[in-house]
């Protein structure tokens, strides 16, 4: 007797087809964006009043992008920016995760911090720029501070929400098995909220990346924001557009890496369901 296979014939094709469809849809979206960009450049080139913006069209922008990539300038621009974002995100995570766990676990602490935290969250990070400039001896320190202020709130609130969603039975079982506070934190709580922390980091990274460029308009002489400012001052608009494209590509890549991490640590949600 022939055994009936667990997986139907062609069963592995559906996920593959789904991935191919996703890639095709993404390619279609990119093609539509490029078409709109090309049409916009064509309209600008044919309008005498807007001819100064002709360098923002695809052809000069891609030529400038090729120059900064082949010359290695792209790494000189992006390296300092990535360092500042990483430093600011590290500070935000070091503060936001412990505080988020605390307010998620302690109702009294959550009640007394809710209004102050919500108030501070709604203040634009760039509003702190004059204070940051006065408080720090270096421009880099001021920029890192602004990035940390921008990034801390998504991390803090996402972590707190994850703690509040933990199944109480998990904590009860851990206590019954004699778990001390150390084991409770590192064996139960942190694995249970890993996805929430990563989601908060993803949201925070998006905010930090947006804040980075105007923050780098401060007195620094390196970074992507400085490169945009320099291209504007020298009227090199094709280079300006190329740097904008680099910012978009790097931001997309960082978000994609965050998504991969979220999928990898999504086992808790799958187990809970």
Short mmCIF file of C-alpha atoms in Angstrom, two decimals:
data_model
loop_
_atom_site.label_atom_id
_atom_site.label_comp_id
_atom_site.label_asym_id
_atom_site.label_seq_id
_atom_site.Cartn_x
_atom_site.Cartn_y
_atom_site.Cartn_z
CA UNK A 1 0.00 0.00 0.00
CA UNK A 2 1.30 3.43 -0.93
CA UNK A 3 1.42 5.93 1.92
CA UNK A 4 -0.49 9.15 1.43
CA UNK A 5 1.97 12.05 1.47
CA UNK A 6 1.51 14.63 4.23
CA UNK A 7 2.05 17.46 1.79
CA UNK A 8 -0.07 17.51 -1.37
CA UNK A 9 1.62 17.52 -4.74
CA UNK A 10 2.74 21.02 -5.55
CA UNK A 11 2.23 22.07 -1.93
CA UNK A 12 5.53 23.91 -1.86
CA UNK A 13 4.67 25.97 -4.90
CA UNK A 14 2.16 28.22 -3.16
CA UNK A 15 4.66 29.95 -0.85
CA UNK A 16 7.06 30.30 -3.77
CA UNK A 17 4.33 31.79 -5.94
CA UNK A 18 3.43 34.15 -3.11
CA UNK A 19 7.03 35.35 -2.88
CA UNK A 20 7.26 35.79 -6.64
CA UNK A 21 4.01 37.74 -6.63
CA UNK A 22 5.34 39.97 -3.85
CA UNK A 23 8.57 40.62 -5.78
CA UNK A 24 6.61 41.36 -8.95
CA UNK A 25 4.32 43.79 -7.12
CA UNK A 26 7.31 45.54 -5.55
CA UNK A 27 8.97 45.83 -8.95
CA UNK A 28 5.75 47.26 -10.37
CA UNK A 29 5.64 49.87 -7.62
CA UNK A 30 9.27 50.86 -8.26
CA UNK A 31 8.58 51.09 -11.99
CA UNK A 32 5.55 53.33 -11.34
CA UNK A 33 7.65 55.58 -9.10
CA UNK A 34 10.38 55.83 -11.72
CA UNK A 35 7.80 56.65 -14.39
CA UNK A 36 6.32 59.45 -12.28
CA UNK A 37 9.82 60.74 -11.59
CA UNK A 38 10.67 60.71 -15.31
CA UNK A 39 7.41 62.45 -16.23
CA UNK A 40 8.03 65.07 -13.55
CA UNK A 41 11.54 65.67 -14.87
CA UNK A 42 10.20 65.96 -18.41
CA UNK A 43 7.59 68.51 -17.33
CA UNK A 44 10.21 70.56 -15.47
CA UNK A 45 12.62 70.49 -18.40
CA UNK A 46 9.95 71.85 -20.74
CA UNK A 47 8.93 74.68 -18.42
CA UNK A 48 11.25 77.72 -18.62
CA UNK A 49 10.16 78.87 -15.15
CA UNK A 50 11.20 75.54 -13.60
CA UNK A 51 14.30 74.82 -15.67
CA UNK A 52 16.54 75.36 -12.62
CA UNK A 53 15.10 72.12 -11.21
CA UNK A 54 16.00 70.07 -14.29
CA UNK A 55 18.93 68.47 -12.42
CA UNK A 56 16.42 66.67 -10.19
CA UNK A 57 15.36 64.57 -13.20
CA UNK A 58 16.33 60.87 -13.29
CA UNK A 59 19.21 61.10 -15.79
CA UNK A 60 21.37 63.71 -13.97
CA UNK A 61 20.45 62.27 -10.58
CA UNK A 62 21.49 58.74 -11.55
CA UNK A 63 24.71 60.07 -13.09
CA UNK A 64 25.55 61.89 -9.85
CA UNK A 65 24.60 58.79 -7.86
CA UNK A 66 26.98 56.70 -9.94
CA UNK A 67 29.76 59.21 -9.27
CA UNK A 68 29.38 59.20 -5.49
CA UNK A 69 29.10 55.39 -5.39
CA UNK A 70 32.08 54.63 -7.65
CA UNK A 71 34.26 57.22 -5.92
CA UNK A 72 33.45 55.80 -2.49
CA UNK A 73 31.97 59.09 -1.32
CA UNK A 74 28.75 57.35 -0.39
CA UNK A 75 30.54 55.56 2.47
CA UNK A 76 32.16 58.78 3.67
CA UNK A 77 28.71 60.40 3.75
CA UNK A 78 26.75 57.56 5.31
CA UNK A 79 29.33 56.32 7.84
CA UNK A 80 29.07 59.26 10.28
CA UNK A 81 25.28 59.32 9.93
CA UNK A 82 24.96 55.61 10.70
CA UNK A 83 27.27 56.03 13.69
CA UNK A 84 25.15 58.88 15.10
CA UNK A 85 21.91 56.99 14.56
CA UNK A 86 23.34 53.83 16.11
CA UNK A 87 24.66 55.73 19.12
CA UNK A 88 21.37 57.57 19.66
CA UNK A 89 19.35 54.39 19.22
CA UNK A 90 21.57 52.59 21.72
CA UNK A 91 20.95 55.28 24.33
CA UNK A 92 17.22 55.26 23.62
CA UNK A 93 17.03 51.46 23.94
CA UNK A 94 19.14 51.42 27.12
CA UNK A 95 16.64 53.81 28.75
CA UNK A 96 13.40 52.91 26.97
CA UNK A 97 13.42 49.13 27.46
CA UNK A 98 13.97 49.09 31.27
CA UNK A 99 11.56 51.98 31.84
CA UNK A 100 9.00 50.33 29.55
CA UNK A 101 9.25 47.07 31.49
CA UNK A 102 8.86 48.94 34.77
CA UNK A 103 5.75 50.88 33.76
CA UNK A 104 4.31 47.76 32.15
CA UNK A 105 4.72 45.76 35.35
CA UNK A 106 3.88 48.40 37.98
CA UNK A 107 0.40 49.97 37.60
CA UNK A 108 1.15 52.82 40.04
CA UNK A 109 4.26 53.81 38.09
CA UNK A 110 2.30 53.63 34.84
CA UNK A 111 -0.40 55.94 36.20
CA UNK A 112 1.96 58.64 37.47
CA UNK A 113 4.15 58.65 34.34
CA UNK A 114 1.44 58.45 31.68
CA UNK A 115 0.63 62.17 31.42
CA UNK A 116 4.24 63.44 31.66
CA UNK A 117 5.46 60.90 29.11
CA UNK A 118 2.61 61.61 26.70
CA UNK A 119 3.33 65.34 27.04
CA UNK A 120 7.04 64.90 26.32
CA UNK A 121 6.34 62.49 23.46
CA UNK A 122 4.32 65.12 21.60
CA UNK A 123 7.17 67.67 21.61
CA UNK A 124 9.06 67.67 18.31
CA UNK A 125 12.60 66.36 18.85
CA UNK A 126 13.96 69.26 16.82
CA UNK A 127 12.44 71.66 19.35
CA UNK A 128 15.20 70.57 21.71
CA UNK A 129 17.89 71.70 19.26
CA UNK A 130 18.77 75.04 20.96
CA UNK A 131 18.99 73.32 24.35
CA UNK A 132 21.12 70.50 22.91
CA UNK A 133 23.53 72.98 21.33
CA UNK A 134 23.96 74.79 24.65
CA UNK A 135 24.21 71.61 26.72
CA UNK A 136 26.83 69.72 24.68
CA UNK A 137 30.41 70.67 23.90
CA UNK A 138 30.36 68.99 20.49
CA UNK A 139 27.93 69.06 17.59
CA UNK A 140 27.99 65.26 17.48
CA UNK A 141 26.80 65.12 21.08
CA UNK A 142 23.90 67.44 20.31
CA UNK A 143 22.87 65.37 17.28
CA UNK A 144 23.02 62.09 19.22
CA UNK A 145 20.90 63.67 21.96
CA UNK A 146 18.24 64.73 19.43
CA UNK A 147 18.18 61.25 17.91
CA UNK A 148 17.87 59.62 21.35
CA UNK A 149 15.00 61.95 22.29
CA UNK A 150 13.24 61.08 19.04
CA UNK A 151 13.75 57.33 19.39
CA UNK A 152 13.04 56.69 23.05
CA UNK A 153 9.24 57.00 22.99
CA UNK A 154 8.37 54.28 20.45
CA UNK A 155 10.70 51.89 22.26
CA UNK A 156 9.35 52.73 25.71
CA UNK A 157 5.65 52.52 24.85
CA UNK A 158 5.99 49.41 22.67
CA UNK A 159 7.91 47.64 25.45
CA UNK A 160 5.32 48.62 28.07
CA UNK A 161 2.47 47.42 25.84
CA UNK A 162 4.25 44.10 25.32
CA UNK A 163 4.69 43.57 29.06
CA UNK A 164 1.01 44.22 29.68
CA UNK A 165 0.08 41.61 27.04
CA UNK A 166 2.10 38.81 28.64
CA UNK A 167 -0.11 35.88 29.57
CA UNK A 168 -0.39 36.00 33.41
CA UNK A 169 -0.28 32.21 33.51
CA UNK A 170 3.32 32.30 32.23
CA UNK A 171 4.37 34.45 35.18
CA UNK A 172 2.38 32.30 37.61
CA UNK A 173 4.00 29.09 36.35
CA UNK A 174 7.45 30.67 36.58
CA UNK A 175 6.82 31.74 40.19
CA UNK A 176 5.50 28.28 41.08
CA UNK A 177 8.70 26.80 39.67
CA UNK A 178 10.72 29.02 41.98
CA UNK A 179 11.91 31.63 39.48
CA UNK A 180 13.69 34.55 41.10
CA UNK A 181 13.38 38.11 39.72
CA UNK A 182 16.46 37.61 37.53
CA UNK A 183 15.04 34.48 35.90
CA UNK A 184 11.60 36.08 35.65
CA UNK A 185 13.08 38.96 33.66
CA UNK A 186 15.50 37.12 31.39
CA UNK A 187 13.70 33.78 30.95
CA UNK A 188 10.05 34.87 30.85
CA UNK A 189 9.53 38.60 30.29
CA UNK A 190 12.25 39.50 27.77
CA UNK A 191 11.61 36.51 25.46
CA UNK A 192 7.87 37.20 25.64
CA UNK A 193 8.26 40.85 24.61
CA UNK A 194 11.11 40.40 22.10
CA UNK A 195 8.81 41.16 19.15
CA UNK A 196 7.38 44.22 20.90
CA UNK A 197 10.86 45.57 21.61
CA UNK A 198 11.93 44.99 18.01
CA UNK A 199 8.74 46.64 16.74
CA UNK A 200 9.49 49.64 18.94
CA UNK A 201 13.05 49.71 17.62
CA UNK A 202 11.77 49.63 14.06
CA UNK A 203 9.41 52.55 14.68
CA UNK A 204 12.12 54.43 16.56
CA UNK A 205 14.62 53.88 13.77
CA UNK A 206 12.21 55.39 11.26
CA UNK A 207 11.75 58.49 13.42
CA UNK A 208 15.48 58.77 14.13
CA UNK A 209 16.36 58.50 10.44
CA UNK A 210 13.94 61.32 9.62
CA UNK A 211 15.32 63.53 12.42
CA UNK A 212 18.92 62.82 11.40
CA UNK A 213 19.08 64.99 8.27
CA UNK A 214 17.86 68.29 9.76
CA UNK A 215 19.90 67.57 12.90
CA UNK A 216 23.03 67.29 10.74
CA UNK A 217 22.40 70.80 9.45
CA UNK A 218 24.09 71.81 12.71
CA UNK A 219 27.80 72.60 12.66
CA UNK A 220 29.07 69.15 11.61
CA UNK A 221 31.16 68.69 8.47
CA UNK A 222 30.20 65.09 7.75
CA UNK A 223 27.11 62.97 7.25
CA UNK A 224 24.21 62.81 4.84
CA UNK A 225 22.54 65.94 6.16
CA UNK A 226 25.76 67.89 5.72
CA UNK A 227 26.10 66.52 2.17
CA UNK A 228 22.61 67.79 1.31
CA UNK A 229 23.36 71.19 2.81
CA UNK A 230 26.67 71.40 0.95
CA UNK A 231 25.08 70.43 -2.38
CA UNK A 232 22.39 73.05 -1.89
CA UNK A 233 24.94 75.77 -1.11
CA UNK A 234 26.99 74.90 -4.20
CA UNK A 235 23.85 74.67 -6.39
CA UNK A 236 24.75 71.06 -7.31
CA UNK A 237 21.15 69.87 -7.50
CA UNK A 238 21.86 66.56 -9.21
CA UNK A 239 24.19 65.66 -6.33
CA UNK A 240 21.54 66.82 -3.85
CA UNK A 241 18.97 64.52 -5.45
CA UNK A 242 21.48 61.66 -5.44
CA UNK A 243 22.10 62.07 -1.70
CA UNK A 244 18.33 62.08 -1.12
CA UNK A 245 18.18 58.77 -3.02
CA UNK A 246 20.98 57.36 -0.84
CA UNK A 247 19.07 58.36 2.30
CA UNK A 248 15.99 56.55 1.00
CA UNK A 249 17.90 53.39 0.07
CA UNK A 250 19.72 53.17 3.41
CA UNK A 251 16.52 53.86 5.35
CA UNK A 252 14.71 51.14 3.41
CA UNK A 253 17.55 48.68 4.05
CA UNK A 254 17.52 49.40 7.79
CA UNK A 255 13.76 48.92 7.96
CA UNK A 256 14.07 45.65 6.01
CA UNK A 257 16.65 44.36 8.50
CA UNK A 258 14.29 45.23 11.35
CA UNK A 259 11.50 43.32 9.63
CA UNK A 260 13.75 40.26 9.29
CA UNK A 261 14.53 40.40 13.01
CA UNK A 262 10.83 40.72 13.88
CA UNK A 263 9.99 37.66 11.77
CA UNK A 264 12.81 35.68 13.37
CA UNK A 265 11.62 36.40 16.92
CA UNK A 266 7.92 36.01 16.19
CA UNK A 267 7.88 32.52 17.72
CA UNK A 268 6.26 33.76 20.93
CA UNK A 269 3.20 35.11 19.11
CA UNK A 270 2.91 31.92 17.06
CA UNK A 271 3.18 29.78 20.20
CA UNK A 272 0.59 31.87 22.03
CA UNK A 273 -1.92 31.32 19.26
#
